[in-house]
Amino acid sequence: MPATAAALMSMPGHVDPVPVVRTPAPRPDGRTDLIGLSKDQLRTALSDAGLEPRQAKLRAKQIWHWLYNRGATEFSAMTDIAKAQYPWLAERFAISRPEVVEAQVSSDGTRKWLLRSPDAQDYEMVFIPDAGRGTLCVSSQVGCTLNCRFCHTGTMRLVRNLTAGEIVGQVMLARDSLGEWPSQPEGRMLTNIVMMGMGEPLYNFDAVRDALRLVMDGDGLALSKRRITLSTSGVVPMMARAGEEIGVNLAVSLHAVRKEVRDEIVPLNRKYGIDELLQACADYPGANNARRITFEYVMLRDKNDSDADAHELVRLIRHYRLPAKVNLIPFNPWPGAAYECSTPERVRAFSEIVFQAGISAPVRTPRGRDIDAACGQLKTAAERKSRAEMDREAEAKLMALG
Ligand code: SAH
Ligand code: SF4
């Protein structure tokens, strides 16, 4: 195993001090990918390539509109740009989409895509259609360094940040496949976005911010910030910036109300404890009764699901005066997981206690379980394969030692 891979090996319960390590390789063809660039960055890219400043400004405006409003994937579709300029552009710039390795559809209509970057990193996105709305669950990293004990993504060995282009690329790919170009406010199937796929979005702050700004731009993908939710496991120092610089709805993966339990199941809690986290929620810019913070709570049998836990949850929410709703998530099992889901009666009793205190506490229906698309089940097939390969390698080594 190369030394770098060994250094990145995830250990149960271990919190990586430096969240993310590897940067994406440049495109093999040497072109610059335009997807993920802001209008200003696009203008700079064009002028760096040799366009006069005024030309660069005009072209940037036109191209940006074609990319994000019309969904163009070829320069030749950009009818207000001189034909003679197409080859010049195409030689230097690419308009990419994530490569689709596999697309699956669940019996409940949920769709999951396995995607691959040019440097062969695999990640996933999930589309969940519902009556009158459709939610795209977007990944922010390949894998995750945080190793929550109940989450399959947290067991992935290698982690890399997705670029802004790869993050917004997921939304654009979903638009492609739903046939929803040009961007229009009415009658969309894709109405909501949740940053709840693979990875911890606040450990990849800049790229997530830049991608969501493209998603929210009224002249581009034009999804309202009220329809976008960012979920964090509790990266306290980044939460205020998330509110100020992105301003979307916040979801917090609380999952436990006692230090010992949260330390065990969300190891990041050893760094940023429950009180610090809830104070950061109370300070989150833009949270109010009309825009509540969602507290996610995975129901783990005999671990965090007692009546006393429910009462403590209510006490904490009141103590910090949080405009809160609670989302109870039945634990989705995966091979080798150390936990079981609470019984339906327990989930109901827990929900009832929170609800009686005047706090909304719906139980989330698991979606796409049959294709491993439900919360916490995302872990790529490629990763599974490389594990198997590694096992074989380890066995071969042992045999050689004989
Ligand atoms: N990293 C971010 C966002 C991705 S996870 C975060 O942790 O908030 C989206 C949600 O699914 C989180 O609340 C996460 O804790 C939850 N989750 C993870 N594994 C799960 C599992 N096996 N069953 C149910 N929910 C799970
Ligand atoms: Fe990472 Fe979120 Fe999974 Fe924890 S629950 S390991 S933070 S993806």
Coordinates of C-alpha atoms and ligand atoms in Angstrom, one line a residue:
M1 CA 0.0 0.0 0.0
P2 CA 1.5 3.5 -0.8
A3 CA 2.4 5.6 2.2
T4 CA -0.2 8.2 1.4
A5 CA -3.0 5.7 1.3
A6 CA -1.9 4.4 4.7
A7 CA -1.8 7.9 6.2
L8 CA -5.4 8.4 5.0
M9 CA -6.7 5.1 6.4
S10 CA -9.8 5.8 8.5
M11 CA -9.9 4.4 12.0
P12 CA -13.1 3.9 14.0
G13 CA -13.7 6.8 16.3
H14 CA -10.7 8.8 15.1
V15 CA -11.2 12.4 14.1
D16 CA -8.8 13.5 11.3
P17 CA -7.1 16.7 12.4
V18 CA -6.7 17.8 8.8
P19 CA -10.0 17.2 7.2
V20 CA -9.2 16.7 3.6
V21 CA -6.1 15.9 1.9
R22 CA -6.1 15.2 -1.7
T23 CA -6.8 17.7 -4.4
P24 CA -8.2 16.7 -7.8
A25 CA -5.7 16.2 -10.6
P26 CA -5.9 18.5 -13.6
R27 CA -7.9 17.3 -16.6
P28 CA -5.9 14.9 -18.7
D29 CA -6.6 16.9 -21.9
G30 CA -5.3 20.1 -20.3
R31 CA -8.4 22.1 -20.9
T32 CA -10.1 24.2 -18.2
D33 CA -13.5 23.1 -17.2
L34 CA -15.9 26.0 -17.1
I35 CA -18.5 24.3 -14.9
G36 CA -18.1 25.6 -11.3
L37 CA -16.7 29.1 -12.3
S38 CA -18.5 32.2 -11.1
K39 CA -19.1 35.0 -13.7
D40 CA -15.9 36.8 -12.5
Q41 CA -13.8 33.6 -12.6
L42 CA -15.1 32.9 -16.1
R43 CA -14.2 36.4 -17.3
T44 CA -10.7 36.0 -15.9
A45 CA -10.3 32.6 -17.5
L46 CA -11.3 34.1 -20.9
S47 CA -9.0 37.1 -20.6
D48 CA -6.1 34.8 -19.4
A49 CA -6.6 32.8 -22.5
G50 CA -6.1 36.0 -24.6
L51 CA -9.5 37.8 -25.1
E52 CA -9.5 41.6 -24.8
P53 CA -11.0 42.7 -21.4
R54 CA -14.2 44.0 -23.0
Q55 CA -14.7 40.9 -25.1
A56 CA -14.0 38.7 -22.1
K57 CA -16.6 40.5 -20.1
L58 CA -19.3 40.2 -22.8
R59 CA -18.4 36.6 -23.7
A60 CA -18.4 35.6 -20.0
K61 CA -21.9 36.9 -19.5
Q62 CA -23.2 35.1 -22.6
I63 CA -21.4 31.8 -21.9
W64 CA -22.4 31.8 -18.2
H65 CA -26.1 32.2 -19.2
W66 CA -25.8 29.4 -21.7
L67 CA -24.2 27.1 -19.1
Y68 CA -26.4 27.7 -16.1
N69 CA -29.7 28.9 -17.5
R70 CA -29.9 26.9 -20.8
G71 CA -27.8 23.9 -19.8
A72 CA -25.7 24.0 -23.0
T73 CA -22.9 21.4 -23.1
E74 CA -21.4 22.5 -26.5
F75 CA -20.1 25.9 -27.5
S76 CA -21.7 25.4 -30.9
A77 CA -25.1 25.7 -29.2
M78 CA -24.3 29.2 -28.1
T79 CA -26.1 31.0 -31.0
D80 CA -25.2 34.6 -30.0
I81 CA -21.4 33.8 -30.1
A82 CA -19.6 34.1 -33.5
K83 CA -19.2 30.7 -35.1
A84 CA -15.6 31.4 -35.9
Q85 CA -14.9 31.5 -32.1
Y86 CA -16.2 28.0 -31.4
P87 CA -13.0 26.1 -32.2
W88 CA -10.9 28.6 -30.2
L89 CA -13.1 28.1 -27.2
A90 CA -13.4 24.3 -27.5
E91 CA -9.6 23.9 -27.7
R92 CA -9.1 25.7 -24.4
F93 CA -12.3 25.0 -22.4
A94 CA -14.5 22.1 -21.5
I95 CA -18.1 22.0 -20.4
S96 CA -18.3 18.9 -18.4
R97 CA -20.8 16.7 -16.5
P98 CA -19.9 14.1 -14.0
E99 CA -19.5 10.8 -15.8
V100 CA -22.4 8.4 -15.0
V101 CA -21.1 4.9 -14.1
E102 CA -24.4 3.5 -13.1
A103 CA -27.9 4.7 -12.6
Q104 CA -30.4 2.8 -10.4
V105 CA -34.1 3.2 -9.7
S106 CA -35.7 2.0 -6.5
S107 CA -39.1 0.4 -6.3
D108 CA -40.3 3.6 -4.6
G109 CA -39.1 5.8 -7.5
T110 CA -35.9 7.0 -5.8
R111 CA -33.0 7.2 -8.2
K112 CA -29.3 6.9 -7.4
W113 CA -26.4 7.7 -9.7
L114 CA -22.9 6.5 -9.3
L115 CA -20.6 9.2 -10.7
R116 CA -17.0 9.3 -11.6
S117 CA -14.5 12.2 -11.9
P118 CA -11.8 12.4 -14.6
D119 CA -9.3 11.3 -12.0
A120 CA -11.4 8.2 -11.3
Q121 CA -13.0 9.2 -8.0
D122 CA -16.5 7.8 -7.4
Y123 CA -19.3 9.5 -5.6
E124 CA -23.1 9.3 -5.6
M125 CA -26.2 11.5 -5.8
V126 CA -29.8 10.6 -5.1
F127 CA -33.1 12.0 -6.4
I128 CA -36.2 11.5 -4.3
P129 CA -39.4 12.3 -6.0
D130 CA -42.4 13.1 -3.9
A131 CA -45.9 14.4 -4.4
G132 CA -45.5 18.0 -5.7
R133 CA -41.7 18.1 -5.1
G134 CA -38.4 16.4 -5.8
T135 CA -35.3 16.6 -3.7
L136 CA -31.8 16.1 -4.9
C137 CA -29.4 14.8 -2.3
V138 CA -25.9 16.1 -3.3
S139 CA -22.5 14.9 -2.2
S140 CA -19.8 17.3 -1.1
Q141 CA -16.9 14.9 -0.7
V142 CA -15.8 11.4 -1.9
G143 CA -16.1 9.6 1.4
C144 CA -16.0 11.4 4.7
T145 CA -13.3 11.8 7.3
L146 CA -15.6 12.0 10.3
N147 CA -16.3 8.3 10.9
C148 CA -19.6 8.5 12.5
R149 CA -20.2 5.0 13.8
F150 CA -23.6 4.4 12.2
C151 CA -22.7 5.8 8.8
H152 CA -21.5 3.7 5.9
T153 CA -19.9 6.7 4.1
G154 CA -17.7 7.3 7.1
T155 CA -16.0 3.9 6.6
M156 CA -14.7 4.9 3.1
R157 CA -10.9 4.7 3.2
L158 CA -9.9 7.5 0.8
V159 CA -11.4 10.9 0.9
R160 CA -11.2 13.9 -1.4
N161 CA -13.0 17.1 -1.6
L162 CA -15.3 17.5 -4.6
T163 CA -14.7 20.7 -6.6
A164 CA -17.4 23.4 -7.0
G165 CA -17.8 22.1 -10.5
E166 CA -18.4 18.6 -9.4
I167 CA -20.9 19.7 -6.8
V168 CA -22.9 22.0 -9.1
G169 CA -22.4 19.4 -11.8
Q170 CA -24.6 17.0 -9.9
V171 CA -27.5 19.5 -10.0
M172 CA -26.9 20.1 -13.7
L173 CA -26.8 16.4 -14.5
A174 CA -30.1 15.9 -12.6
R175 CA -31.6 18.8 -14.7
D176 CA -30.3 17.0 -17.9
S177 CA -31.9 13.8 -17.0
L178 CA -35.2 15.3 -15.9
G179 CA -35.2 17.5 -19.1
E180 CA -35.6 20.7 -17.1
W181 CA -33.6 23.2 -19.2
P182 CA -33.9 26.1 -19.6
S183 CA -34.1 27.0 -15.9
Q184 CA -37.7 28.0 -15.2
P185 CA -39.4 28.7 -11.9
E186 CA -42.6 26.8 -12.6
G187 CA -43.4 23.1 -13.0
R188 CA -40.1 21.7 -12.1
M189 CA -39.6 18.2 -10.8
L190 CA -36.3 19.1 -9.1
T191 CA -37.5 21.6 -6.5
N192 CA -35.2 21.1 -3.5
I193 CA -31.6 20.4 -2.7
V194 CA -30.1 18.8 0.4
M195 CA -26.4 18.7 1.0
M196 CA -26.8 15.2 2.6
G197 CA -25.0 12.9 0.3
M198 CA -21.5 11.8 0.9
G199 CA -19.2 14.0 3.0
E200 CA -19.2 16.8 5.5
P201 CA -20.1 20.0 3.6
L202 CA -18.5 22.3 6.1
Y203 CA -15.1 20.5 5.7
N204 CA -15.3 21.6 2.1
F205 CA -16.6 25.0 2.7
D206 CA -15.3 27.1 -0.3
A207 CA -16.4 24.6 -2.9
V208 CA -19.8 24.1 -1.3
R209 CA -20.3 27.8 -1.0
D210 CA -19.3 28.5 -4.6
A211 CA -21.4 25.7 -6.0
L212 CA -24.5 26.7 -4.0
R213 CA -24.1 30.3 -5.1
L214 CA -24.3 29.1 -8.7
V215 CA -27.4 27.0 -7.8
M216 CA -29.0 30.1 -6.2
D217 CA -28.2 32.7 -8.9
G218 CA -31.5 33.9 -10.3
D219 CA -29.9 34.2 -13.7
G220 CA -28.6 30.6 -13.5
L221 CA -30.0 27.5 -11.9
A222 CA -32.3 29.8 -9.9
L223 CA -33.2 27.6 -6.9
S224 CA -34.2 29.6 -3.9
K225 CA -32.1 29.4 -0.7
R226 CA -35.3 28.5 1.1
R227 CA -35.3 25.2 -0.8
I228 CA -31.7 24.3 -0.1
T229 CA -30.6 22.6 3.2
L230 CA -27.1 22.1 4.3
S231 CA -26.6 19.3 6.8
T232 CA -23.6 19.3 9.2
S233 CA -22.4 16.9 11.8
G234 CA -21.4 20.0 13.9
V235 CA -18.3 21.8 12.5
V236 CA -18.9 24.6 14.9
P237 CA -16.2 27.1 13.7
M238 CA -17.7 27.1 10.2
M239 CA -21.4 27.5 11.1
A240 CA -21.5 31.3 11.3
R241 CA -19.8 31.6 8.0
A242 CA -22.2 29.1 6.4
G243 CA -25.1 31.3 7.6
E244 CA -23.4 34.6 6.4
E245 CA -21.9 33.4 3.1
I246 CA -24.4 30.8 1.9
G247 CA -27.5 31.5 3.9
V248 CA -29.4 28.3 3.2
N249 CA -31.4 26.3 5.7
L250 CA -29.4 24.5 8.3
A251 CA -29.8 20.9 9.5
V252 CA -27.6 19.6 12.3
S253 CA -26.9 15.9 12.9
L254 CA -27.4 15.9 16.7
H255 CA -28.2 12.2 17.2
A256 CA -27.6 12.2 20.9
V257 CA -28.1 14.5 23.9
R258 CA -25.4 13.0 26.3
K259 CA -21.7 13.5 25.9
E260 CA -20.7 9.8 26.3
V261 CA -23.2 8.8 23.7
R262 CA -22.5 11.5 21.2
D263 CA -18.7 11.1 21.7
E264 CA -19.2 7.5 20.6
I265 CA -21.5 7.8 17.6
V266 CA -20.4 11.2 16.3
P267 CA -16.6 11.4 17.2
L268 CA -16.5 15.0 16.1
N269 CA -18.3 15.7 19.4
R270 CA -15.0 15.2 21.2
K271 CA -13.8 18.3 19.5
Y272 CA -17.0 20.4 19.5
G273 CA -19.3 19.4 22.3
I274 CA -23.1 19.5 22.5
D275 CA -23.3 22.9 24.3
E276 CA -20.9 24.6 21.9
L277 CA -22.9 23.2 19.0
L278 CA -26.3 24.3 20.3
Q279 CA -24.9 27.8 21.0
A280 CA -23.7 28.0 17.4
C281 CA -27.2 27.0 16.3
A282 CA -28.7 29.7 18.5
D283 CA -26.4 32.2 16.8
Y284 CA -27.0 30.9 13.3
P285 CA -27.8 33.9 11.1
G286 CA -31.2 33.8 9.6
A287 CA -32.7 31.1 11.8
N288 CA -36.2 32.1 13.2
N289 CA -39.6 30.6 13.7
A290 CA -40.3 30.8 10.0
R291 CA -37.0 29.2 9.1
R292 CA -36.3 26.6 11.7
I293 CA -33.1 24.6 12.2
T294 CA -33.7 20.9 11.7
F295 CA -32.1 18.5 14.2
E296 CA -31.5 15.1 12.7
Y297 CA -31.7 12.3 15.2
V298 CA -31.0 8.7 14.0
M299 CA -32.9 6.2 16.1
L300 CA -30.5 3.6 17.5
R301 CA -31.9 0.8 19.6
D302 CA -31.0 1.1 23.3
K303 CA -28.4 3.7 22.5
N304 CA -30.1 7.1 22.2
D305 CA -33.8 6.3 22.1
S306 CA -35.1 6.4 25.7
D307 CA -37.9 8.6 27.1
A308 CA -35.2 10.3 29.2
D309 CA -33.3 11.1 26.0
A310 CA -36.4 12.6 24.4
H311 CA -37.0 14.8 27.5
E312 CA -33.4 15.9 27.5
L313 CA -33.7 16.8 23.9
V314 CA -36.7 19.0 24.6
R315 CA -34.9 20.6 27.6
L316 CA -31.8 21.5 25.4
I317 CA -33.9 23.0 22.6
R318 CA -35.8 25.1 25.2
H319 CA -32.7 26.1 27.1
Y320 CA -31.0 27.5 24.0
R321 CA -34.3 28.9 22.7
L322 CA -33.9 27.2 19.4
P323 CA -36.4 27.6 16.5
A324 CA -36.2 23.9 16.0
K325 CA -37.8 21.0 14.4
V326 CA -36.6 17.4 14.9
N327 CA -36.3 14.9 12.2
L328 CA -36.3 11.3 13.5
I329 CA -34.4 9.0 11.1
P330 CA -34.9 5.3 11.5
F331 CA -31.4 3.8 11.4
N332 CA -30.6 2.4 7.9
P333 CA -28.6 -0.8 8.4
W334 CA -25.5 -1.7 6.3
P335 CA -23.3 -4.8 6.4
G336 CA -21.1 -4.8 9.5
A337 CA -22.9 -1.9 11.3
A338 CA -22.6 -2.0 15.1
Y339 CA -26.2 -0.8 15.7
E340 CA -29.8 -1.7 15.2
C341 CA -32.8 0.5 14.5
S342 CA -35.1 1.3 17.4
T343 CA -38.4 -0.5 17.4
P344 CA -41.3 1.3 15.7
E345 CA -43.1 1.7 19.1
R346 CA -39.9 3.3 20.6
V347 CA -39.7 5.7 17.7
R348 CA -43.4 6.6 18.1
A349 CA -43.0 7.1 21.9
F350 CA -39.9 9.3 21.4
S351 CA -41.6 11.4 18.7
E352 CA -44.7 11.8 20.9
I353 CA -42.7 13.2 23.8
V354 CA -41.0 15.8 21.6
F355 CA -44.3 16.6 19.9
Q356 CA -46.1 17.1 23.2
A357 CA -43.6 19.7 24.0
G358 CA -44.7 21.7 21.0
I359 CA -41.8 20.8 18.7
S360 CA -42.5 19.1 15.4
A361 CA -40.9 15.7 15.3
P362 CA -41.8 13.7 12.2
V363 CA -40.3 10.3 11.5
R364 CA -38.6 10.3 8.2
T365 CA -39.7 7.5 5.8
P366 CA -36.7 5.7 4.5
R367 CA -36.4 6.0 0.7
G368 CA -34.5 3.9 -1.8
R369 CA -33.4 1.3 0.8
D370 CA -33.4 -1.4 -1.9
I371 CA -30.8 0.3 -3.9
D372 CA -28.7 1.5 -0.9
A373 CA -29.7 5.1 -1.5
A374 CA -31.1 5.8 2.0
C375 CA -29.4 8.1 4.5
G376 CA -26.0 6.9 5.5
Q377 CA -25.9 4.0 3.0
L378 CA -23.9 5.8 0.4
K379 CA -20.6 4.0 -0.2
T380 CA -19.4 3.5 -3.7
A381 CA -19.1 0.1 -5.4
A382 CA -15.6 1.1 -6.5
E383 CA -14.7 1.5 -2.9
R384 CA -16.2 -1.8 -2.0
K385 CA -14.1 -3.4 -4.8
S386 CA -10.9 -1.8 -3.7
R387 CA -11.5 -3.1 -0.2
A388 CA -11.9 -6.6 -1.7
E389 CA -8.8 -6.1 -3.7
M390 CA -6.9 -5.0 -0.6
D391 CA -8.1 -8.0 1.3
R392 CA -6.7 -10.2 -1.5
E393 CA -3.5 -8.3 -1.4
A394 CA -3.2 -8.7 2.3
E395 CA -3.9 -12.4 2.0
A396 CA -1.2 -12.7 -0.7
K397 CA 1.3 -11.0 1.5
L398 CA 0.5 -13.3 4.4
M399 CA 0.9 -16.3 2.1
A400 CA 4.3 -15.0 0.9
L401 CA 5.4 -14.6 4.5
G402 CA 4.3 -18.2 4.8
Ligands
SAH1 N1 -22.2 14.8 6.8 C1 -23.4 15.5 7.0 C2 -24.4 15.3 5.8 C3 -24.5 13.9 5.3 S1 -25.3 12.6 6.2 C4 -24.0 15.1 8.3 O1 -23.6 14.2 8.9 O2 -24.9 15.9 8.7 C5 -27.1 13.0 6.1 C6 -27.8 12.4 7.4 O3 -27.9 11.0 7.4 C7 -27.1 12.8 8.7 O4 -28.0 13.2 9.6 C8 -26.5 11.5 9.0 O5 -26.1 11.5 10.4 C9 -27.6 10.5 8.7 N2 -27.1 9.1 8.6 C10 -25.9 8.6 8.4 N3 -25.9 7.3 8.5 C11 -27.1 6.9 8.7 C12 -27.8 5.6 8.8 N4 -27.1 4.5 8.7 N5 -29.1 5.6 9.0 C13 -29.8 6.7 9.1 N6 -29.3 8.0 9.0 C14 -27.9 8.1 8.8
SF4_2 FE1 -19.6 12.0 7.5 FE2 -22.1 12.8 7.9 FE3 -21.5 10.1 7.6 FE4 -20.8 11.5 9.8 S1 -22.9 11.0 9.1 S2 -19.5 10.0 8.7 S3 -20.3 13.5 9.0 S4 -21.3 11.7 6.1

